[in-house]
Coordinates of C-alpha atoms and ligand atoms in Angstrom, one line a residue:
X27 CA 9.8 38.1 106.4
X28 CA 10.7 41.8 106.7
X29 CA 14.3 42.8 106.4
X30 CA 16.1 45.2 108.9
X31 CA 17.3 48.0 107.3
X32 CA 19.8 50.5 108.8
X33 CA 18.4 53.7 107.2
X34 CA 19.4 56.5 110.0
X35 CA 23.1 56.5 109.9
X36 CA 24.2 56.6 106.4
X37 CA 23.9 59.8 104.7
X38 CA 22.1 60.8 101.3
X39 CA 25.4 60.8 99.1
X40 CA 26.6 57.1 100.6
X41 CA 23.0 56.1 99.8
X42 CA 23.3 57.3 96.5
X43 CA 26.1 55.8 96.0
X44 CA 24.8 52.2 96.5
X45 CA 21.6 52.4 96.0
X46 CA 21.7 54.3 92.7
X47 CA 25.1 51.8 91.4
X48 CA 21.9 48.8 92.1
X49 CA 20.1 50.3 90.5
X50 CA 21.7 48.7 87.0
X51 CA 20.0 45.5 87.6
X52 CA 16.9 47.3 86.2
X53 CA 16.9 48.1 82.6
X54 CA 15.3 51.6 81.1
X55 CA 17.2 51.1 77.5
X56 CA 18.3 48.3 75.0
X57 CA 22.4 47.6 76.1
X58 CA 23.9 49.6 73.5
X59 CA 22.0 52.7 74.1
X60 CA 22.0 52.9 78.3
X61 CA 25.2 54.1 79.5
X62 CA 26.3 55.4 82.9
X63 CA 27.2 58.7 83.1
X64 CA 30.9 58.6 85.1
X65 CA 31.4 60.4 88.4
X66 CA 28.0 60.6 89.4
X67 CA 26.6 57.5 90.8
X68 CA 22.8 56.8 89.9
X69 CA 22.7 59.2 86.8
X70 CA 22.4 57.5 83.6
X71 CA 21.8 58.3 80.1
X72 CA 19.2 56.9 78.4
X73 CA 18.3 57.4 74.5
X74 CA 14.9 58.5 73.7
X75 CA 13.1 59.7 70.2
X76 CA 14.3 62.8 71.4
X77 CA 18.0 62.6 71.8
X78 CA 19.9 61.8 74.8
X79 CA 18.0 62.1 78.4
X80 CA 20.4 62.2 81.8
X81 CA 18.0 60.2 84.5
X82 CA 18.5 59.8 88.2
X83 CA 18.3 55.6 88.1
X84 CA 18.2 54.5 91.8
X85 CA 16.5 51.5 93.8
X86 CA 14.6 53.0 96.6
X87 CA 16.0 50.7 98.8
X88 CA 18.5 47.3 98.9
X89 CA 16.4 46.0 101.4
X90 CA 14.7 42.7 100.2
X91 CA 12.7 39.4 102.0
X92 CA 12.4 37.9 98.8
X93 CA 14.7 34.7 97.8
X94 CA 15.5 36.0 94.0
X95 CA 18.8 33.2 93.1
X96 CA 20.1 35.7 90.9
X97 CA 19.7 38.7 92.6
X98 CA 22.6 40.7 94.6
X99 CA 19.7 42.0 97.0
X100 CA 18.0 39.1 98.0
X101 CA 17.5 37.6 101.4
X102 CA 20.0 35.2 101.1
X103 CA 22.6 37.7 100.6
X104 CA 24.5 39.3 103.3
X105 CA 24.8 42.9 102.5
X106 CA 24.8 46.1 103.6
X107 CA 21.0 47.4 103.4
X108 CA 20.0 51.3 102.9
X109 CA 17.1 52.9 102.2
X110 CA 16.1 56.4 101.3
X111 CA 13.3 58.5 102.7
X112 CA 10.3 60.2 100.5
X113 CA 11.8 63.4 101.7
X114 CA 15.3 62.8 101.1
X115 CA 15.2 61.6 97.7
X116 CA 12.3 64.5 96.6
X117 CA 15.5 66.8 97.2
X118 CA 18.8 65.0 96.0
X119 CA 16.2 64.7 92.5
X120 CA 15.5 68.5 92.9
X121 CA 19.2 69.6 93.5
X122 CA 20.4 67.7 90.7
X123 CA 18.0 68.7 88.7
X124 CA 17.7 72.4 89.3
X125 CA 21.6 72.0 88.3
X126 CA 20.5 70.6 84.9
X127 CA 22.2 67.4 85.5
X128 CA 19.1 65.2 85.3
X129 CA 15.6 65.5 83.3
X130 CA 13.7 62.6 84.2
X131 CA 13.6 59.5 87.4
X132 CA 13.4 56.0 86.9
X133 CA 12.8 54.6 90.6
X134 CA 12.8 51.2 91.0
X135 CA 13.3 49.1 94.8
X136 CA 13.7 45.6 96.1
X137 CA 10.8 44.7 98.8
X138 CA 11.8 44.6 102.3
X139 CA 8.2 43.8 103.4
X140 CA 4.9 44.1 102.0
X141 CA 5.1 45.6 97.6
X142 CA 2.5 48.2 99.3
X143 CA 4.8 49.3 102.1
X144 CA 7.8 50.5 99.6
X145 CA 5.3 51.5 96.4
X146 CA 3.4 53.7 98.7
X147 CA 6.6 55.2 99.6
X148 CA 7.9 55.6 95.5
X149 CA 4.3 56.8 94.2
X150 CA 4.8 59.8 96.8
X151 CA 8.0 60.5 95.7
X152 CA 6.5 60.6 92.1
X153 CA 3.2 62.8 93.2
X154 CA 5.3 65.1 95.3
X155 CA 7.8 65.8 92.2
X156 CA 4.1 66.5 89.9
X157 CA 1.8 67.9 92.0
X158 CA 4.1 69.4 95.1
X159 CA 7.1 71.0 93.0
X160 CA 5.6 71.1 89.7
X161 CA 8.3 68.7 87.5
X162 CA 6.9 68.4 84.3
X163 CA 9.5 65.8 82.8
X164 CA 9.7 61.7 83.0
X165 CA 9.5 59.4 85.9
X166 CA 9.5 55.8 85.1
X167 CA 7.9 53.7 88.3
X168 CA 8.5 50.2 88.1
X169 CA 5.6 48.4 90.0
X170 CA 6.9 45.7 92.6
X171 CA 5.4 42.3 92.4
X172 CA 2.6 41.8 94.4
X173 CA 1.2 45.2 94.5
X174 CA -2.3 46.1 95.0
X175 CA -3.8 46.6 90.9
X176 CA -5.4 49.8 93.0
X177 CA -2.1 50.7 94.2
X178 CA -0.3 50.2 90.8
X179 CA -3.1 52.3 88.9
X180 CA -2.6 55.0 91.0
X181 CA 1.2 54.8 90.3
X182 CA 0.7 54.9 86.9
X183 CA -1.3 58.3 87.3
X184 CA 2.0 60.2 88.3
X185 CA 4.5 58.1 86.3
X186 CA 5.2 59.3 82.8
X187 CA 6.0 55.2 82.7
X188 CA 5.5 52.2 84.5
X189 CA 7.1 48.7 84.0
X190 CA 7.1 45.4 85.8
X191 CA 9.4 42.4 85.7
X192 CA 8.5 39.4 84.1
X193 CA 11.9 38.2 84.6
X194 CA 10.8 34.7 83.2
X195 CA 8.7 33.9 80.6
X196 CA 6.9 30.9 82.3
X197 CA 5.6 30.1 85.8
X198 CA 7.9 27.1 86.1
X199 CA 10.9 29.4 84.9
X200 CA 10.0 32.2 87.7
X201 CA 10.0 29.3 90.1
X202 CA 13.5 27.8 89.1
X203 CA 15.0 31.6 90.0
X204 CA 12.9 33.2 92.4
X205 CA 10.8 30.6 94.7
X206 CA 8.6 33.6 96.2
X207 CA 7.5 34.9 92.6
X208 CA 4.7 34.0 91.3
X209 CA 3.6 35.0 87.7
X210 CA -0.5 34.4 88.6
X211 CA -0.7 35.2 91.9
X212 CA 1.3 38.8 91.8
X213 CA 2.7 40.0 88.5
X214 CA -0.5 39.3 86.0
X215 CA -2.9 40.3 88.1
X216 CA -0.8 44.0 88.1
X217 CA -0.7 43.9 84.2
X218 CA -4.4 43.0 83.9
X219 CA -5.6 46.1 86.3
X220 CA -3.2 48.7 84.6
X221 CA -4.7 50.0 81.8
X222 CA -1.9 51.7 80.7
X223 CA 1.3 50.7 78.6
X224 CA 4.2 49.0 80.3
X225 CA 7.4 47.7 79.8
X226 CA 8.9 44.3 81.6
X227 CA 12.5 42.7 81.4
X228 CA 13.1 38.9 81.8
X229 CA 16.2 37.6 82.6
X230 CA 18.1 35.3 79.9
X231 CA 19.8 32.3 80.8
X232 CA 19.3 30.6 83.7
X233 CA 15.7 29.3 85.0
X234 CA 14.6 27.6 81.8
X235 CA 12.6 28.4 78.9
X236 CA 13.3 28.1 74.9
X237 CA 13.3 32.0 72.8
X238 CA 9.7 30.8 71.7
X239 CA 8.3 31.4 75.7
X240 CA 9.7 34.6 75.6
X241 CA 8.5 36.0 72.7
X242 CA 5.2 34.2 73.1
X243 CA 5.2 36.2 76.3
X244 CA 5.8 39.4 74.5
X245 CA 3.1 38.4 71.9
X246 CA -0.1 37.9 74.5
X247 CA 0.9 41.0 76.5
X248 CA 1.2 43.6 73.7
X249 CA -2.3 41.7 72.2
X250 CA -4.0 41.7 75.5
X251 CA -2.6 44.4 77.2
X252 CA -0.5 47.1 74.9
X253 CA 3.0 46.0 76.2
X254 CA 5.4 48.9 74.9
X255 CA 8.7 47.0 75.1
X256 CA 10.4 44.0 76.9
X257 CA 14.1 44.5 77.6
X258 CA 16.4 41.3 78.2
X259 CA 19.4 41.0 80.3
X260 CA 21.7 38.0 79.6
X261 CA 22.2 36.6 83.3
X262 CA 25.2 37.0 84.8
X263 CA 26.6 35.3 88.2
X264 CA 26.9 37.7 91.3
X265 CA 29.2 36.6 93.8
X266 CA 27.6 35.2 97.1
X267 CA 24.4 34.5 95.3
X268 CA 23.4 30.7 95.2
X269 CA 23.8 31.2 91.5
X270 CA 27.3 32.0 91.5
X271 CA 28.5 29.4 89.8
X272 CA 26.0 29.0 86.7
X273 CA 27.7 30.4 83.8
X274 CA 26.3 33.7 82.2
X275 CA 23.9 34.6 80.1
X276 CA 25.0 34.7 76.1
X277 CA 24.9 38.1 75.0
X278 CA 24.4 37.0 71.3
X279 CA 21.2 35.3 72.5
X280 CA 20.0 38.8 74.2
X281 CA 20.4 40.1 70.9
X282 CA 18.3 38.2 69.3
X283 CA 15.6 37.9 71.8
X284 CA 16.0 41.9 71.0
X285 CA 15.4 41.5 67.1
X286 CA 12.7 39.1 67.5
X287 CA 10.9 41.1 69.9
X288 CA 10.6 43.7 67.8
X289 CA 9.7 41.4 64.9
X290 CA 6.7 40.1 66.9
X291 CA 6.0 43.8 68.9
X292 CA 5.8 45.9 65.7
X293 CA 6.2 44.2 62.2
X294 CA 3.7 41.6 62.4
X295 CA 5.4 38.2 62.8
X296 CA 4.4 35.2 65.2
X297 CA 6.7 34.0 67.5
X298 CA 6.3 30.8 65.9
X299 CA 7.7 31.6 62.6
X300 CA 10.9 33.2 63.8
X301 CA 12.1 29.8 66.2
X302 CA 13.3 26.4 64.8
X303 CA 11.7 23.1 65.6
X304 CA 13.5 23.5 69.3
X305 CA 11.7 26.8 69.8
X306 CA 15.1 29.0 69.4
X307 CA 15.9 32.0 67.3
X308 CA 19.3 31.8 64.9
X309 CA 21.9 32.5 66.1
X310 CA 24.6 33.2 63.2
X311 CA 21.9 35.6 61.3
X312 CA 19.6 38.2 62.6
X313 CA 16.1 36.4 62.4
X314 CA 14.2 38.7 60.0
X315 CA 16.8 37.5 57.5
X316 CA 17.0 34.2 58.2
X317 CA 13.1 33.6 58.0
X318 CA 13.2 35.5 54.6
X319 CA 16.3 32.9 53.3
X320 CA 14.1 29.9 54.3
X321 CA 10.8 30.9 53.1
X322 CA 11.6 32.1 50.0
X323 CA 8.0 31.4 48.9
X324 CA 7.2 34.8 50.1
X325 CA 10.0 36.9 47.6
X326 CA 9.7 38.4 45.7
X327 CA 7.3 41.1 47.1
X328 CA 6.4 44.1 44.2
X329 CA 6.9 47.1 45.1
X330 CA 3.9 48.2 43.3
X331 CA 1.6 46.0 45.0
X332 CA 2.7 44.7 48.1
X333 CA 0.9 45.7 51.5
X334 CA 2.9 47.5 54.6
X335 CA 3.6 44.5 56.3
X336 CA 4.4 42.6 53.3
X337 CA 7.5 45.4 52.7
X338 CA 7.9 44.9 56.6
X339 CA 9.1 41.5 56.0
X340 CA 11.7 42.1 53.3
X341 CA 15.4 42.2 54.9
X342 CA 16.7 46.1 55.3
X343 CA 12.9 47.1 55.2
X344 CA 11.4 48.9 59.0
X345 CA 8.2 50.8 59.9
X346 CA 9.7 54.2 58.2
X347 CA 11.3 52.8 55.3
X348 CA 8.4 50.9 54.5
X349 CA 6.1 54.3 55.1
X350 CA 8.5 55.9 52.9
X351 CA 8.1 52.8 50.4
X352 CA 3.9 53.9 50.4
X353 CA 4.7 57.9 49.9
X354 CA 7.0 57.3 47.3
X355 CA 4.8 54.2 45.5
X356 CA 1.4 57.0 45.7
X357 CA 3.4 60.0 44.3
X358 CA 4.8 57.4 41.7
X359 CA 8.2 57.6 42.1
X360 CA 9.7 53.9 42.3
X361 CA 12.7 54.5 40.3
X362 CA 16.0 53.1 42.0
X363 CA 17.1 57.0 42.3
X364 CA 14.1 57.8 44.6
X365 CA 14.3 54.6 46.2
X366 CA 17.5 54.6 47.5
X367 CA 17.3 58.7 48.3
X368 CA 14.8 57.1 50.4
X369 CA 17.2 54.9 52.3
X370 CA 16.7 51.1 51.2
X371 CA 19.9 49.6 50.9
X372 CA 19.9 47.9 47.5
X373 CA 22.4 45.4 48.9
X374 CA 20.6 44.1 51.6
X375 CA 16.5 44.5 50.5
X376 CA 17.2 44.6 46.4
X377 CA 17.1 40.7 46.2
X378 CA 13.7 40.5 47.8
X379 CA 11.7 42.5 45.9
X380 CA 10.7 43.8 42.0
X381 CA 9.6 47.2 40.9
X382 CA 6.6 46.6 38.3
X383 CA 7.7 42.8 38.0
X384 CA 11.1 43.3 37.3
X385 CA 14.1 43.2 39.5
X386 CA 16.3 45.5 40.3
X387 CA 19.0 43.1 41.7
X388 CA 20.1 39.8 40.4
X389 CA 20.7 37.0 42.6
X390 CA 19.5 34.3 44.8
X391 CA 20.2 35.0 48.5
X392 CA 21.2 31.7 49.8
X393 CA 22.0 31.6 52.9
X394 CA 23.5 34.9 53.3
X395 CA 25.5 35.1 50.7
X396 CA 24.3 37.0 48.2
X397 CA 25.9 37.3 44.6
X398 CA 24.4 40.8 43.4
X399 CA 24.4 42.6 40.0
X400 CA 22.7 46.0 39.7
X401 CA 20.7 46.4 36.6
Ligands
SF4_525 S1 12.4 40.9 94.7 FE1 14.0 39.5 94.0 S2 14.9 40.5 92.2 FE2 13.8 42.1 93.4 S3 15.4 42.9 94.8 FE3 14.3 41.3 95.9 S4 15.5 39.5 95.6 FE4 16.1 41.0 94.1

């Protein structure tokens, strides 16, 4: 079913206005660290390894056929619809650009007919900024379901990035929230054909599935096929949507999903040995933590002997720290002095490990709650 879309009559500021406000459905940063940027609808800041990045965050168009429960766009939803044209949105990126109030684009869209109809439409806008007008900086893509793999490889040519929704972590899950989704017939056979790194965001909290399916998710696509990140949003209800009524999303369970994700992504843990025996994550305790406290089998480690991912599971300890750790432990400098000019926090990581057998804080952590005693 295609969607009619009044494109003609509204102009390019009006369609910035609503297209680039939807646009916050799609996620380009962890909560904390995406903010929109006041006045100026469609220009958010986004944080990046190198500081603080302005981007123009817009849907290509509101337009949608597809029956998404959740979604403020979808079919079912009677809205006002807009699109903008190649053209159109080429300039409004160049003008606020030129006056140094964006660096990068992160263009996403819902689908008024066929995925090919609208990508064609944002991979020109992507080649035109590259090869047309010469824009060295970042353009996210995100790929719509159901696109050609040919089509999505070439969008990842001209994208400094390219994501695409999961939203659920299971078949069964995609079907509970969006009926005209499917996981194996349109969204896996995109990831397969990429050949690049991606990101993809699932939605928490309504459609089913335990923490374990989403981070087992996570798991086989950065083994299989080099998934940078997955971001989470914690569902909320949107007014008019059949959906309206289920409650939100918990934002403490987001969190976690966040903590484990990284846990699984980048320090080396399963997804299994983060979740209880009903396939969740802790909630009261950050799960790294937690899955130190209950297998304390594994503490202490040495700091002498123990391997980069060993240090990688000890509370306090990430990927630099535990770099750090190696420098320090080659040049021979473990004393508590270099240690914590290093940046360990004896408070949190001292109970969990020794230096040359010895510890360097007493104390069991139970639970928590950690009695410590410096030596
Ligand atoms: S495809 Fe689904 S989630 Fe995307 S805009 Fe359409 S209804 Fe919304």
């Amino acid at each position: 079913m295609a969607i009619l879309i009044s494109s003609g009559v509204s102009s390019v500021e009006e369609k910035l206005k609503v297209l680039g406000m939807a646009s916050s459905y799609d996620v380009c940063a962890p909560p904390s660290t995406e903010k929109l940027k006041g006045k100026l609808p469609g220009i958010y800041y986004a944080w990046s390894s190198g500081g603080r990045v302005p981007l123009l965050k817009t849907l290509f168009t509101n337009g949608c056929s597809r029956d998404c429960s959740y979604c403020a766009f979808s079919a079912l939803v009677d809205a006002p619809r807009h699109s903008f044209r190649v053209e159109e949105l080429v300039s409004l990126f160049l003008q606020l650009f030129k006056k140094g109030l964006v660096q990068g684009l992160f263009l996403s869209s819902a689908i008024p007919c066929h995925p090919d109809d609208t990508m064609e439409k944002m991979v020109e806008v992507a080649r035109r900024l590259k090869e047309g007008e010469g824009f060295k900086g970042y353009i996210h893509l995100k790929i719509l379901p159901g696109t050609s793999p040919d089509l999505a490889r070439k969008a990842s040519r001209f994208a400094s990035r390219v994501s695409i929704n999961l939203e659920a972590p299971t078949e069964n899950a995609l079907k509970a929230i969006a009926p005209s989704k499917s996981l194996k017939g349109e969204i896996l056979p995109i990831v397969t054909s990429l050949k690049v790194g991606f990101t993809t965001q699932f939605v928490v909290g309504v459609g089913g599935g335990r923490d374990l399916h989403f981070l087992k998710a996570v798991e086989a696509l950065k083994k299989r096929y080099g998934l940078k990140r997955a971001y989470f949003q914690a569902f909320q209800p949107v007014a008019g949507t059949p959906l309206e009524n289920h409650f939100p999303g918990s934002r403490e369970r987001q969190l976690r999903l966040y903590q484990g994700e990284f846990l699984v992504r980048c320090y080396g843990f399963s997804a299994h040995e983060l979740v209880d025996s009903q396939g969740d994550l802790p909630r009261h305790l950050d799960p790294k933590t937690h899955w130190a406290l209950t297998n304390p089998q594994h503490f202490p480690v040495d700091l002498e002997k123990a391997t980069y991912y060993q240090l990688l599971r000890v509370p306090g300890i990430g990927p630099r720290l535990a770099r750090r750790l190696l420098a320090l432990r080659a040049r021979g400098e473990l004393s508590l002095l270099h240690l914590e000019k290093a940046g360990i926090n004896l408070r949190k990581s001292g109970p969990f490990f020794t230096i040359r057998g010895k510890r360097v804080v007493k104390g069991i952590p139970l639970q928590g709650r950690l009695e410590l005693e410096l030596e």
